[in-house]
Amino acid sequence: MEYSAHIKRKYLAPRLLLVGVFFCIYSYFIILVPGFYNSPDENANAVFIQTFAESSELSVPVSPLYGGFADFIHPRSTYVRDGFILPVGFWGLPVVYGVLAKIVGVRIVVFFTPLLAVLGALAFFGIVRRIFNDKIALMSMALYMAHPAVWYYATRALFPNVPFVSFLLIGVYLMVARPLRLSHTLESRVAIADVLGGLCIAI
C-alpha cells in the first residue's frame, strides 16, 4: 500500500503540469480571438447554445425574408421543420453547453471544450494505468494530448469532436475504475459510478 501511494504521488505532479500546460495551449486561440468561429458548424452551435441558455429551446425561427424558400435555405448542420431551424448531429453539445451557459454565461462556456479535453486525457491515463502501469499511462496521456487531432479540435470551442471523445473516455473510466467514494458500500459505489459513466457515454 505504501509503495502504491508513493507511485501515485510520484506521477501526480507531471499529470497536473501536463493538464495545466495543455489547457493553456488549447485555450490560447479562444482567448486570442474571442467570439470568432471559423466554421458554419461552430456558428450554428453558438446560436443554439445562446438560444437554449436564454429560452431552453433548441430551435430558431426561419427568417421571413426567405419567403417560399424557407424550407430549403438554412445553415449547414441544421435543417428546417415547421418554420424553425433545428440542429443536426451531436445535440448533446448545445444542450450541455446551453445549461452551463445559464450558470456561467456564454463567454465562459467556450472554455469547457479545453477543460473536457484535459479531463478526457486524465480519464485516458486512468484507463491505461489499469492495463499497464503509471509510467506508460503518463507517456500515453502526453502523446494523447499532443496528438494533432486532439490539439486541433480542442481549440475549436464549439465543435463536438472533443466533447464526444472526452465524455466517452470519462464514462468508460468511471465504469471501469469506479473511483467514486460517495458511499461506504461497494455495491453503492459500483451503482453510482455505472450511472454517472452511462450518463457521460449517453451524452
JSON list of C-alpha atoms in Angstrom, two decimals:
[
{"chain": "A", "resi": 1, "resn": "MET", "atom": "CA", "xyz": [0.00, 0.00, 0.00]},
{"chain": "A", "resi": 2, "resn": "GLU", "atom": "CA", "xyz": [2.82, 2.41, 0.84]},
{"chain": "A", "resi": 3, "resn": "TYR", "atom": "CA", "xyz": [4.56, 1.68, -2.48]},
{"chain": "A", "resi": 4, "resn": "SER", "atom": "CA", "xyz": [1.32, 2.19, -4.41]},
{"chain": "A", "resi": 5, "resn": "ALA", "atom": "CA", "xyz": [0.66, 5.51, -2.67]},
{"chain": "A", "resi": 6, "resn": "HIS", "atom": "CA", "xyz": [4.24, 6.60, -3.41]},
{"chain": "A", "resi": 7, "resn": "ILE", "atom": "CA", "xyz": [3.77, 5.81, -7.12]},
{"chain": "A", "resi": 8, "resn": "LYS", "atom": "CA", "xyz": [0.53, 7.78, -7.22]},
{"chain": "A", "resi": 9, "resn": "ARG", "atom": "CA", "xyz": [2.20, 10.80, -5.61]},
{"chain": "A", "resi": 10, "resn": "LYS", "atom": "CA", "xyz": [5.22, 10.46, -7.90]},
{"chain": "A", "resi": 11, "resn": "TYR", "atom": "CA", "xyz": [3.16, 10.83, -11.07]},
{"chain": "A", "resi": 12, "resn": "LEU", "atom": "CA", "xyz": [0.67, 13.36, -9.72]},
{"chain": "A", "resi": 13, "resn": "ALA", "atom": "CA", "xyz": [2.85, 16.43, -10.34]},
{"chain": "A", "resi": 14, "resn": "PRO", "atom": "CA", "xyz": [3.64, 15.56, -14.00]},
{"chain": "A", "resi": 15, "resn": "ARG", "atom": "CA", "xyz": [-0.06, 14.94, -14.64]},
{"chain": "A", "resi": 16, "resn": "LEU", "atom": "CA", "xyz": [-1.04, 18.30, -13.16]},
{"chain": "A", "resi": 17, "resn": "LEU", "atom": "CA", "xyz": [1.71, 20.02, -15.15]},
{"chain": "A", "resi": 18, "resn": "LEU", "atom": "CA", "xyz": [0.53, 18.44, -18.40]},
{"chain": "A", "resi": 19, "resn": "VAL", "atom": "CA", "xyz": [-3.07, 19.36, -17.66]},
{"chain": "A", "resi": 20, "resn": "GLY", "atom": "CA", "xyz": [-2.17, 22.98, -16.89]},
{"chain": "A", "resi": 21, "resn": "VAL", "atom": "CA", "xyz": [0.13, 23.43, -19.90]},
{"chain": "A", "resi": 22, "resn": "PHE", "atom": "CA", "xyz": [-2.23, 21.87, -22.43]},
{"chain": "A", "resi": 23, "resn": "PHE", "atom": "CA", "xyz": [-5.28, 23.63, -21.05]},
{"chain": "A", "resi": 24, "resn": "CYS", "atom": "CA", "xyz": [-3.49, 26.95, -21.66]},
{"chain": "A", "resi": 25, "resn": "ILE", "atom": "CA", "xyz": [-2.43, 25.81, -25.14]},
{"chain": "A", "resi": 26, "resn": "TYR", "atom": "CA", "xyz": [-5.94, 24.70, -26.06]},
{"chain": "A", "resi": 27, "resn": "SER", "atom": "CA", "xyz": [-7.42, 27.94, -24.70]},
{"chain": "A", "resi": 28, "resn": "TYR", "atom": "CA", "xyz": [-4.96, 30.28, -26.44]},
{"chain": "A", "resi": 29, "resn": "PHE", "atom": "CA", "xyz": [-6.92, 30.69, -29.70]},
{"chain": "A", "resi": 30, "resn": "ILE", "atom": "CA", "xyz": [-10.19, 31.14, -27.79]},
{"chain": "A", "resi": 31, "resn": "ILE", "atom": "CA", "xyz": [-8.62, 33.95, -25.75]},
{"chain": "A", "resi": 32, "resn": "LEU", "atom": "CA", "xyz": [-6.81, 35.45, -28.73]},
{"chain": "A", "resi": 33, "resn": "VAL", "atom": "CA", "xyz": [-9.93, 35.71, -30.92]},
{"chain": "A", "resi": 34, "resn": "PRO", "atom": "CA", "xyz": [-12.95, 35.73, -28.58]},
{"chain": "A", "resi": 35, "resn": "GLY", "atom": "CA", "xyz": [-16.34, 35.08, -30.12]},
{"chain": "A", "resi": 36, "resn": "PHE", "atom": "CA", "xyz": [-14.87, 34.13, -33.51]},
{"chain": "A", "resi": 37, "resn": "TYR", "atom": "CA", "xyz": [-15.88, 30.81, -35.06]},
{"chain": "A", "resi": 38, "resn": "ASN", "atom": "CA", "xyz": [-14.26, 29.98, -38.38]},
{"chain": "A", "resi": 39, "resn": "SER", "atom": "CA", "xyz": [-16.82, 27.32, -39.23]},
{"chain": "A", "resi": 40, "resn": "PRO", "atom": "CA", "xyz": [-20.55, 27.22, -40.03]},
{"chain": "A", "resi": 41, "resn": "ASP", "atom": "CA", "xyz": [-20.90, 24.28, -37.61]},
{"chain": "A", "resi": 42, "resn": "GLU", "atom": "CA", "xyz": [-19.45, 26.28, -34.74]},
{"chain": "A", "resi": 43, "resn": "ASN", "atom": "CA", "xyz": [-21.56, 29.31, -35.61]},
{"chain": "A", "resi": 44, "resn": "ALA", "atom": "CA", "xyz": [-24.69, 27.17, -35.63]},
{"chain": "A", "resi": 45, "resn": "ASN", "atom": "CA", "xyz": [-23.81, 25.65, -32.26]},
{"chain": "A", "resi": 46, "resn": "ALA", "atom": "CA", "xyz": [-23.10, 29.12, -30.85]},
{"chain": "A", "resi": 47, "resn": "VAL", "atom": "CA", "xyz": [-26.60, 30.27, -31.86]},
{"chain": "A", "resi": 48, "resn": "PHE", "atom": "CA", "xyz": [-28.28, 27.16, -30.44]},
{"chain": "A", "resi": 49, "resn": "ILE", "atom": "CA", "xyz": [-26.31, 27.39, -27.19]},
{"chain": "A", "resi": 50, "resn": "GLN", "atom": "CA", "xyz": [-27.26, 31.03, -26.67]},
{"chain": "A", "resi": 51, "resn": "THR", "atom": "CA", "xyz": [-30.89, 30.27, -27.60]},
{"chain": "A", "resi": 52, "resn": "PHE", "atom": "CA", "xyz": [-31.03, 27.36, -25.16]},
{"chain": "A", "resi": 53, "resn": "ALA", "atom": "CA", "xyz": [-29.39, 29.46, -22.42]},
{"chain": "A", "resi": 54, "resn": "GLU", "atom": "CA", "xyz": [-31.99, 32.20, -22.88]},
{"chain": "A", "resi": 55, "resn": "SER", "atom": "CA", "xyz": [-35.17, 30.22, -23.56]},
{"chain": "A", "resi": 56, "resn": "SER", "atom": "CA", "xyz": [-34.40, 26.50, -23.05]},
{"chain": "A", "resi": 57, "resn": "GLU", "atom": "CA", "xyz": [-35.32, 25.97, -26.71]},
{"chain": "A", "resi": 58, "resn": "LEU", "atom": "CA", "xyz": [-33.29, 24.22, -29.41]},
{"chain": "A", "resi": 59, "resn": "SER", "atom": "CA", "xyz": [-34.88, 25.98, -32.37]},
{"chain": "A", "resi": 60, "resn": "VAL", "atom": "CA", "xyz": [-34.58, 29.31, -34.18]},
{"chain": "A", "resi": 61, "resn": "PRO", "atom": "CA", "xyz": [-37.40, 30.81, -36.28]},
{"chain": "A", "resi": 62, "resn": "VAL", "atom": "CA", "xyz": [-36.75, 30.95, -40.02]},
{"chain": "A", "resi": 63, "resn": "SER", "atom": "CA", "xyz": [-36.30, 34.47, -41.36]},
{"chain": "A", "resi": 64, "resn": "PRO", "atom": "CA", "xyz": [-39.39, 35.73, -43.22]},
{"chain": "A", "resi": 65, "resn": "LEU", "atom": "CA", "xyz": [-37.03, 37.14, -45.86]},
{"chain": "A", "resi": 66, "resn": "TYR", "atom": "CA", "xyz": [-36.60, 33.60, -47.23]},
{"chain": "A", "resi": 67, "resn": "GLY", "atom": "CA", "xyz": [-40.18, 33.64, -48.47]},
{"chain": "A", "resi": 68, "resn": "GLY", "atom": "CA", "xyz": [-41.17, 30.44, -50.25]},
{"chain": "A", "resi": 69, "resn": "PHE", "atom": "CA", "xyz": [-37.64, 29.09, -49.99]},
{"chain": "A", "resi": 70, "resn": "ALA", "atom": "CA", "xyz": [-37.70, 28.91, -46.18]},
{"chain": "A", "resi": 71, "resn": "ASP", "atom": "CA", "xyz": [-37.72, 25.10, -46.19]},
{"chain": "A", "resi": 72, "resn": "PHE", "atom": "CA", "xyz": [-34.63, 24.94, -48.39]},
{"chain": "A", "resi": 73, "resn": "ILE", "atom": "CA", "xyz": [-32.33, 27.73, -47.15]},
{"chain": "A", "resi": 74, "resn": "HIS", "atom": "CA", "xyz": [-30.61, 27.04, -43.85]},
{"chain": "A", "resi": 75, "resn": "PRO", "atom": "CA", "xyz": [-27.08, 26.88, -42.42]},
{"chain": "A", "resi": 76, "resn": "ARG", "atom": "CA", "xyz": [-25.04, 23.71, -42.63]},
{"chain": "A", "resi": 77, "resn": "SER", "atom": "CA", "xyz": [-25.52, 21.22, -39.75]},
{"chain": "A", "resi": 78, "resn": "THR", "atom": "CA", "xyz": [-29.15, 22.31, -39.43]},
{"chain": "A", "resi": 79, "resn": "TYR", "atom": "CA", "xyz": [-32.50, 21.53, -41.02]},
{"chain": "A", "resi": 80, "resn": "VAL", "atom": "CA", "xyz": [-35.88, 23.27, -41.23]},
{"chain": "A", "resi": 81, "resn": "ARG", "atom": "CA", "xyz": [-39.15, 21.94, -39.90]},
{"chain": "A", "resi": 82, "resn": "ASP", "atom": "CA", "xyz": [-42.44, 23.79, -39.43]},
{"chain": "A", "resi": 83, "resn": "GLY", "atom": "CA", "xyz": [-40.78, 27.17, -39.80]},
{"chain": "A", "resi": 84, "resn": "PHE", "atom": "CA", "xyz": [-37.96, 26.54, -37.32]},
{"chain": "A", "resi": 85, "resn": "ILE", "atom": "CA", "xyz": [-34.26, 25.83, -37.82]},
{"chain": "A", "resi": 86, "resn": "LEU", "atom": "CA", "xyz": [-33.15, 22.82, -35.75]},
{"chain": "A", "resi": 87, "resn": "PRO", "atom": "CA", "xyz": [-29.68, 21.37, -35.06]},
{"chain": "A", "resi": 88, "resn": "VAL", "atom": "CA", "xyz": [-28.40, 18.19, -36.68]},
{"chain": "A", "resi": 89, "resn": "GLY", "atom": "CA", "xyz": [-25.79, 15.83, -35.28]},
{"chain": "A", "resi": 90, "resn": "PHE", "atom": "CA", "xyz": [-24.47, 15.97, -31.73]},
{"chain": "A", "resi": 91, "resn": "TRP", "atom": "CA", "xyz": [-27.44, 17.50, -29.91]},
{"chain": "A", "resi": 92, "resn": "GLY", "atom": "CA", "xyz": [-25.70, 16.91, -26.58]},
{"chain": "A", "resi": 93, "resn": "LEU", "atom": "CA", "xyz": [-23.32, 19.82, -27.18]},
{"chain": "A", "resi": 94, "resn": "PRO", "atom": "CA", "xyz": [-25.86, 22.68, -27.41]},
{"chain": "A", "resi": 95, "resn": "VAL", "atom": "CA", "xyz": [-27.88, 21.14, -24.56]},
{"chain": "A", "resi": 96, "resn": "VAL", "atom": "CA", "xyz": [-24.98, 20.60, -22.14]},
{"chain": "A", "resi": 97, "resn": "TYR", "atom": "CA", "xyz": [-23.25, 23.86, -23.07]},
{"chain": "A", "resi": 98, "resn": "GLY", "atom": "CA", "xyz": [-26.58, 25.69, -23.00]},
{"chain": "A", "resi": 99, "resn": "VAL", "atom": "CA", "xyz": [-27.22, 24.51, -19.44]},
{"chain": "A", "resi": 100, "resn": "LEU", "atom": "CA", "xyz": [-23.72, 25.61, -18.44]},
{"chain": "A", "resi": 101, "resn": "ALA", "atom": "CA", "xyz": [-24.23, 28.94, -20.20]},
{"chain": "A", "resi": 102, "resn": "LYS", "atom": "CA", "xyz": [-27.24, 29.55, -17.98]},
{"chain": "A", "resi": 103, "resn": "ILE", "atom": "CA", "xyz": [-24.90, 29.26, -14.98]},
{"chain": "A", "resi": 104, "resn": "VAL", "atom": "CA", "xyz": [-21.59, 30.80, -16.08]},
{"chain": "A", "resi": 105, "resn": "GLY", "atom": "CA", "xyz": [-22.51, 32.71, -19.24]},
{"chain": "A", "resi": 106, "resn": "VAL", "atom": "CA", "xyz": [-21.89, 32.10, -22.93]},
{"chain": "A", "resi": 107, "resn": "ARG", "atom": "CA", "xyz": [-18.48, 33.79, -22.88]},
{"chain": "A", "resi": 108, "resn": "ILE", "atom": "CA", "xyz": [-17.15, 31.39, -20.25]},
{"chain": "A", "resi": 109, "resn": "VAL", "atom": "CA", "xyz": [-18.73, 28.19, -21.54]},
{"chain": "A", "resi": 110, "resn": "VAL", "atom": "CA", "xyz": [-16.41, 28.13, -24.58]},
{"chain": "A", "resi": 111, "resn": "PHE", "atom": "CA", "xyz": [-13.58, 27.09, -22.23]},
{"chain": "A", "resi": 112, "resn": "PHE", "atom": "CA", "xyz": [-15.46, 23.92, -21.40]},
{"chain": "A", "resi": 113, "resn": "THR", "atom": "CA", "xyz": [-14.05, 22.22, -24.52]},
{"chain": "A", "resi": 114, "resn": "PRO", "atom": "CA", "xyz": [-10.39, 22.68, -23.48]},
{"chain": "A", "resi": 115, "resn": "LEU", "atom": "CA", "xyz": [-11.39, 21.61, -19.98]},
{"chain": "A", "resi": 116, "resn": "LEU", "atom": "CA", "xyz": [-13.11, 18.49, -21.31]},
{"chain": "A", "resi": 117, "resn": "ALA", "atom": "CA", "xyz": [-10.02, 17.76, -23.41]},
{"chain": "A", "resi": 118, "resn": "VAL", "atom": "CA", "xyz": [-7.73, 17.60, -20.37]},
{"chain": "A", "resi": 119, "resn": "LEU", "atom": "CA", "xyz": [-10.32, 15.75, -18.27]},
{"chain": "A", "resi": 120, "resn": "GLY", "atom": "CA", "xyz": [-10.62, 13.19, -21.05]},
{"chain": "A", "resi": 121, "resn": "ALA", "atom": "CA", "xyz": [-6.83, 12.85, -21.07]},
{"chain": "A", "resi": 122, "resn": "LEU", "atom": "CA", "xyz": [-6.87, 12.23, -17.30]},
{"chain": "A", "resi": 123, "resn": "ALA", "atom": "CA", "xyz": [-9.54, 9.57, -17.81]},
{"chain": "A", "resi": 124, "resn": "PHE", "atom": "CA", "xyz": [-7.36, 8.04, -20.55]},
{"chain": "A", "resi": 125, "resn": "PHE", "atom": "CA", "xyz": [-4.49, 7.95, -18.05]},
{"chain": "A", "resi": 126, "resn": "GLY", "atom": "CA", "xyz": [-6.71, 6.15, -15.54]},
{"chain": "A", "resi": 127, "resn": "ILE", "atom": "CA", "xyz": [-7.77, 3.55, -18.11]},
{"chain": "A", "resi": 128, "resn": "VAL", "atom": "CA", "xyz": [-4.25, 2.85, -19.40]},
{"chain": "A", "resi": 129, "resn": "ARG", "atom": "CA", "xyz": [-2.74, 2.57, -15.90]},
{"chain": "A", "resi": 130, "resn": "ARG", "atom": "CA", "xyz": [-5.14, -0.29, -15.12]},
{"chain": "A", "resi": 131, "resn": "ILE", "atom": "CA", "xyz": [-3.81, -2.20, -18.14]},
{"chain": "A", "resi": 132, "resn": "PHE", "atom": "CA", "xyz": [-0.10, -1.36, -17.87]},
{"chain": "A", "resi": 133, "resn": "ASN", "atom": "CA", "xyz": [1.44, 0.94, -15.24]},
{"chain": "A", "resi": 134, "resn": "ASP", "atom": "CA", "xyz": [1.67, 4.60, -14.23]},
{"chain": "A", "resi": 135, "resn": "LYS", "atom": "CA", "xyz": [4.76, 5.35, -16.33]},
{"chain": "A", "resi": 136, "resn": "ILE", "atom": "CA", "xyz": [3.23, 4.03, -19.55]},
{"chain": "A", "resi": 137, "resn": "ALA", "atom": "CA", "xyz": [-0.06, 5.73, -18.68]},
{"chain": "A", "resi": 138, "resn": "LEU", "atom": "CA", "xyz": [1.71, 9.09, -18.24]},
{"chain": "A", "resi": 139, "resn": "MET", "atom": "CA", "xyz": [3.50, 8.73, -21.59]},
{"chain": "A", "resi": 140, "resn": "SER", "atom": "CA", "xyz": [0.24, 7.72, -23.26]},
{"chain": "A", "resi": 141, "resn": "MET", "atom": "CA", "xyz": [-1.54, 10.70, -21.74]},
{"chain": "A", "resi": 142, "resn": "ALA", "atom": "CA", "xyz": [1.15, 13.09, -23.01]},
{"chain": "A", "resi": 143, "resn": "LEU", "atom": "CA", "xyz": [1.01, 11.61, -26.52]},
{"chain": "A", "resi": 144, "resn": "TYR", "atom": "CA", "xyz": [-2.78, 11.76, -26.49]},
{"chain": "A", "resi": 145, "resn": "MET", "atom": "CA", "xyz": [-2.82, 15.45, -25.54]},
{"chain": "A", "resi": 146, "resn": "ALA", "atom": "CA", "xyz": [-0.18, 16.30, -28.14]},
{"chain": "A", "resi": 147, "resn": "HIS", "atom": "CA", "xyz": [-1.95, 14.39, -30.91]},
{"chain": "A", "resi": 148, "resn": "PRO", "atom": "CA", "xyz": [-2.67, 16.83, -33.78]},
{"chain": "A", "resi": 149, "resn": "ALA", "atom": "CA", "xyz": [-6.36, 15.90, -33.99]},
{"chain": "A", "resi": 150, "resn": "VAL", "atom": "CA", "xyz": [-6.92, 16.39, -30.24]},
{"chain": "A", "resi": 151, "resn": "TRP", "atom": "CA", "xyz": [-4.87, 19.61, -30.28]},
{"chain": "A", "resi": 152, "resn": "TYR", "atom": "CA", "xyz": [-6.80, 20.99, -33.27]},
{"chain": "A", "resi": 153, "resn": "TYR", "atom": "CA", "xyz": [-10.32, 20.16, -32.12]},
{"chain": "A", "resi": 154, "resn": "ALA", "atom": "CA", "xyz": [-9.66, 21.17, -28.50]},
{"chain": "A", "resi": 155, "resn": "THR", "atom": "CA", "xyz": [-9.01, 24.70, -29.74]},
{"chain": "A", "resi": 156, "resn": "ARG", "atom": "CA", "xyz": [-12.30, 24.74, -31.67]},
{"chain": "A", "resi": 157, "resn": "ALA", "atom": "CA", "xyz": [-14.55, 25.58, -28.77]},
{"chain": "A", "resi": 158, "resn": "LEU", "atom": "CA", "xyz": [-17.89, 24.58, -30.26]},
{"chain": "A", "resi": 159, "resn": "PHE", "atom": "CA", "xyz": [-17.01, 21.52, -32.32]},
{"chain": "A", "resi": 160, "resn": "PRO", "atom": "CA", "xyz": [-18.45, 18.29, -30.87]},
{"chain": "A", "resi": 161, "resn": "ASN", "atom": "CA", "xyz": [-15.41, 16.08, -31.54]},
{"chain": "A", "resi": 162, "resn": "VAL", "atom": "CA", "xyz": [-13.54, 16.62, -28.27]},
{"chain": "A", "resi": 163, "resn": "PRO", "atom": "CA", "xyz": [-16.64, 16.66, -26.04]},
{"chain": "A", "resi": 164, "resn": "PHE", "atom": "CA", "xyz": [-17.83, 13.38, -27.60]},
{"chain": "A", "resi": 165, "resn": "VAL", "atom": "CA", "xyz": [-14.50, 11.58, -27.15]},
{"chain": "A", "resi": 166, "resn": "SER", "atom": "CA", "xyz": [-13.88, 13.07, -23.69]},
{"chain": "A", "resi": 167, "resn": "PHE", "atom": "CA", "xyz": [-17.32, 12.13, -22.36]},
{"chain": "A", "resi": 168, "resn": "LEU", "atom": "CA", "xyz": [-16.77, 8.63, -23.76]},
{"chain": "A", "resi": 169, "resn": "LEU", "atom": "CA", "xyz": [-13.38, 8.30, -22.03]},
{"chain": "A", "resi": 170, "resn": "ILE", "atom": "CA", "xyz": [-14.71, 9.69, -18.75]},
{"chain": "A", "resi": 171, "resn": "GLY", "atom": "CA", "xyz": [-17.70, 7.33, -18.89]},
{"chain": "A", "resi": 172, "resn": "VAL", "atom": "CA", "xyz": [-15.52, 4.29, -19.56]},
{"chain": "A", "resi": 173, "resn": "TYR", "atom": "CA", "xyz": [-13.12, 5.30, -16.77]},
{"chain": "A", "resi": 174, "resn": "LEU", "atom": "CA", "xyz": [-15.95, 5.68, -14.26]},
{"chain": "A", "resi": 175, "resn": "MET", "atom": "CA", "xyz": [-17.40, 2.30, -15.16]},
{"chain": "A", "resi": 176, "resn": "VAL", "atom": "CA", "xyz": [-14.02, 0.52, -15.18]},
{"chain": "A", "resi": 177, "resn": "ALA", "atom": "CA", "xyz": [-12.12, 2.16, -12.32]},
{"chain": "A", "resi": 178, "resn": "ARG", "atom": "CA", "xyz": [-15.12, 3.17, -10.17]},
{"chain": "A", "resi": 179, "resn": "PRO", "atom": "CA", "xyz": [-13.09, 5.86, -8.35]},
{"chain": "A", "resi": 180, "resn": "LEU", "atom": "CA", "xyz": [-16.03, 7.49, -6.57]},
{"chain": "A", "resi": 181, "resn": "ARG", "atom": "CA", "xyz": [-16.21, 7.27, -2.79]},
{"chain": "A", "resi": 182, "resn": "LEU", "atom": "CA", "xyz": [-19.68, 8.67, -2.24]},
{"chain": "A", "resi": 183, "resn": "SER", "atom": "CA", "xyz": [-20.75, 5.59, -0.31]},
{"chain": "A", "resi": 184, "resn": "HIS", "atom": "CA", "xyz": [-19.08, 3.12, 2.03]},
{"chain": "A", "resi": 185, "resn": "THR", "atom": "CA", "xyz": [-20.55, 0.02, 0.41]},
{"chain": "A", "resi": 186, "resn": "LEU", "atom": "CA", "xyz": [-19.03, -1.46, -2.73]},
{"chain": "A", "resi": 187, "resn": "GLU", "atom": "CA", "xyz": [-22.43, -2.06, -4.31]},
{"chain": "A", "resi": 188, "resn": "SER", "atom": "CA", "xyz": [-23.43, 1.59, -3.95]},
{"chain": "A", "resi": 189, "resn": "ARG", "atom": "CA", "xyz": [-20.10, 2.79, -5.36]},
{"chain": "A", "resi": 190, "resn": "VAL", "atom": "CA", "xyz": [-20.49, 0.50, -8.35]},
{"chain": "A", "resi": 191, "resn": "ALA", "atom": "CA", "xyz": [-24.06, 1.67, -8.96]},
{"chain": "A", "resi": 192, "resn": "ILE", "atom": "CA", "xyz": [-23.15, 5.37, -8.71]},
{"chain": "A", "resi": 193, "resn": "ALA", "atom": "CA", "xyz": [-20.11, 5.00, -10.97]},
{"chain": "A", "resi": 194, "resn": "ASP", "atom": "CA", "xyz": [-22.08, 2.99, -13.53]},
{"chain": "A", "resi": 195, "resn": "VAL", "atom": "CA", "xyz": [-24.94, 5.51, -13.59]},
{"chain": "A", "resi": 196, "resn": "LEU", "atom": "CA", "xyz": [-22.64, 8.52, -14.00]},
{"chain": "A", "resi": 197, "resn": "GLY", "atom": "CA", "xyz": [-20.49, 6.67, -16.52]},
{"chain": "A", "resi": 198, "resn": "GLY", "atom": "CA", "xyz": [-23.58, 5.72, -18.51]},
{"chain": "A", "resi": 199, "resn": "LEU", "atom": "CA", "xyz": [-24.76, 9.34, -18.49]},
{"chain": "A", "resi": 200, "resn": "CYS", "atom": "CA", "xyz": [-21.38, 10.53, -19.81]},
{"chain": "A", "resi": 201, "resn": "ILE", "atom": "CA", "xyz": [-21.47, 7.97, -22.62]},
{"chain": "A", "resi": 202, "resn": "ALA", "atom": "CA", "xyz": [-25.11, 8.77, -23.41]},
{"chain": "A", "resi": 203, "resn": "ILE", "atom": "CA", "xyz": [-24.39, 12.50, -23.83]}
]
